[in-house]
Amino acid sequence: MSYTLPLQGETFRRLGTMYELPVSLSKNRTLADEELKTLIETDQFDSDLASLADSVRREYYGTDVYLRGLIEFTNYCKNDCFYCGIRNGNKNLERYRLPEEEILTCCEIGHGLGYRTFVLQGGEDPWYDDAKMCKLVAEIRKRYEDCAITLSFGERPVESYRAFFEAGANRYLLRHETANESHYNRLHPPTMNLKARQDCLWSLKEIGYQVGSGFLVGSPFQTTECLIEDLRFLQQLRPDMVGIGPFIAHHATPFHQFANGPLRLTLRMISVLRLMFPNALIPSTTALGTIDPLGREYGLRCGANVVMPNLSPVGVRKKYALYDNKICTDEEAAECRHCLERRVADAGYKIVTHMGNVKPLQSQQSRAPQ
Ligand code: SAM
């Protein structure tokens, strides 16, 4: 399997055999806005971006791909994001909450399959208050000292984040979704705001979490300028993990008629992220695998280094429907694990089963010459 892209002419200056802009991004880890705009708006640079991104990921991570076992523990959500299938306004969705014992069983199965990171993801569900979450996190921590505990259930007060951290959580994933305020307001109801979300990210960092942020690619009303603002926000935040994925329409949301985010643009943005944030943990997401059967393999080849197989009980998988046609909803945890192992190997990489922490960023001078 290879990810090759056609080049369309020689409009842009080449350095040796590579286009100047991708090389410059790789060397300097940044570009001016107008250069980023050029890079984002054409497929001209895609193969150079992908090959530079792959060599940077190999410098840091070799061919290693880190595993995260995803446990979708609640699909209740008090929010009404216009793009999301588990939004509160979707009254046709059958709601579920996994009881603590079932979450612990998922961890046990996952540990047996070699997972050393558990990601507890869910809607913003106040039923899981601080006391319940701290008890759960502390229990997982007690049982699995050798594992990272990643949380991802949205915005909470800073005191709650601190309590979860003290109970044993290490990482928190909270995509900012879009860093452009007016774009944010077109994707969310007035009860939500970008600053509150970004403040959460800053608080999480300050507490000491390894923080993941990220954005939707191809969401309705997104412009190139929005994507550039996403990159600029990430440059300020300097997260350990950056998760991006294509927007995919869900039939029961206000955005049901919008087109899905494009595969190529998503892959291009993964490569750009790898070059701007060389040591970042970047997942090749389920959403990417949903818009193309080989999407996750392409993502890895364009610079991603993490996969997140599903550990949720099969009985609830279809109910965690963020978007239509979500893949991996029928397979047991072991099947998902082995399927991904094969896919990662087919793409030319290797799953490793340790905790998978972020590697330190090398100074630009100490990097091997391109
Ligand atoms: N509630 C938590 C939060 O707000 O971060 C975590 C759960 S939320 C459903 C996880 C992610 O799903 C969001 O950050 C969003 O980017 C993604 N998502 C939601 N709806 C989507 C859609 N229609 N297409 C692609 N990704 C979507």
CSV table of C-alpha atoms and ligand atoms in Angstrom, one decimal, residues 77 79 83-86 121-124 152-155 173-175 177 197 215-216 245-250 287 320 322-323, ligand 1:
chain,number,residue,atom,x,y,z
A,77,CYS,CA,-24.3,15.0,26.6
A,79,ASN,CA,-24.2,20.1,24.9
A,83,TYR,CA,-22.1,18.7,14.1
A,84,CYS,CA,-22.2,16.0,16.7
A,85,GLY,CA,-24.5,12.9,16.7
A,86,ILE,CA,-24.6,12.6,20.5
A,121,GLN,CA,-14.2,9.4,26.4
A,122,GLY,CA,-17.8,10.6,26.7
A,123,GLY,CA,-20.2,13.3,26.2
A,124,GLU,CA,-20.4,16.1,28.8
A,152,SER,CA,-11.8,13.1,27.4
A,153,PHE,CA,-15.2,14.3,28.5
A,154,GLY,CA,-15.2,18.0,27.8
A,155,GLU,CA,-15.2,21.1,29.8
A,173,LEU,CA,-7.9,15.3,25.3
A,174,LEU,CA,-10.0,18.3,24.5
A,175,ARG,CA,-10.1,19.5,20.9
A,177,GLU,CA,-12.5,22.3,17.3
A,197,ARG,CA,-12.8,25.8,25.9
A,215,PHE,CA,-9.7,20.5,15.3
A,216,LEU,CA,-12.2,19.3,12.7
A,245,GLY,CA,-10.2,14.3,11.8
A,246,PRO,CA,-12.6,15.1,8.9
A,247,PHE,CA,-16.0,16.4,9.8
A,248,ILE,CA,-18.5,13.7,8.9
A,249,ALA,CA,-22.2,14.5,8.6
A,250,HIS,CA,-24.7,12.9,11.0
A,287,ALA,CA,-13.1,9.3,11.3
A,320,TYR,CA,-21.7,6.3,20.3
A,322,LEU,CA,-20.8,11.0,16.5
A,323,TYR,CA,-21.3,10.8,12.7
B,1,SAM,N1,-17.3,15.6,25.0
B,1,SAM,C1,-15.9,15.5,24.8
B,1,SAM,C2,-15.5,16.8,24.2
B,1,SAM,O1,-16.3,17.7,24.0
B,1,SAM,O2,-14.3,16.9,23.9
B,1,SAM,C3,-15.5,14.3,24.1
B,1,SAM,C4,-16.4,13.7,23.2
B,1,SAM,S1,-16.6,14.5,21.6
B,1,SAM,C5,-17.9,13.6,20.9
B,1,SAM,C6,-15.1,13.9,20.8
B,1,SAM,C7,-14.8,14.6,19.5
B,1,SAM,O3,-15.7,14.1,18.5
B,1,SAM,C8,-15.0,16.1,19.4
B,1,SAM,O4,-13.9,16.7,19.9
B,1,SAM,C9,-15.3,16.3,17.9
B,1,SAM,O5,-14.1,16.9,17.2
B,1,SAM,C10,-15.5,14.9,17.3
B,1,SAM,N2,-16.8,14.9,16.6
B,1,SAM,C11,-18.0,15.1,17.0
B,1,SAM,N3,-18.9,15.1,16.0
B,1,SAM,C12,-18.2,14.8,14.8
B,1,SAM,C13,-18.5,14.7,13.5
B,1,SAM,N4,-19.8,14.9,13.0
B,1,SAM,N5,-17.5,14.5,12.6
B,1,SAM,C14,-16.3,14.3,13.0
B,1,SAM,N6,-15.9,14.4,14.3
B,1,SAM,C15,-16.8,14.7,15.2
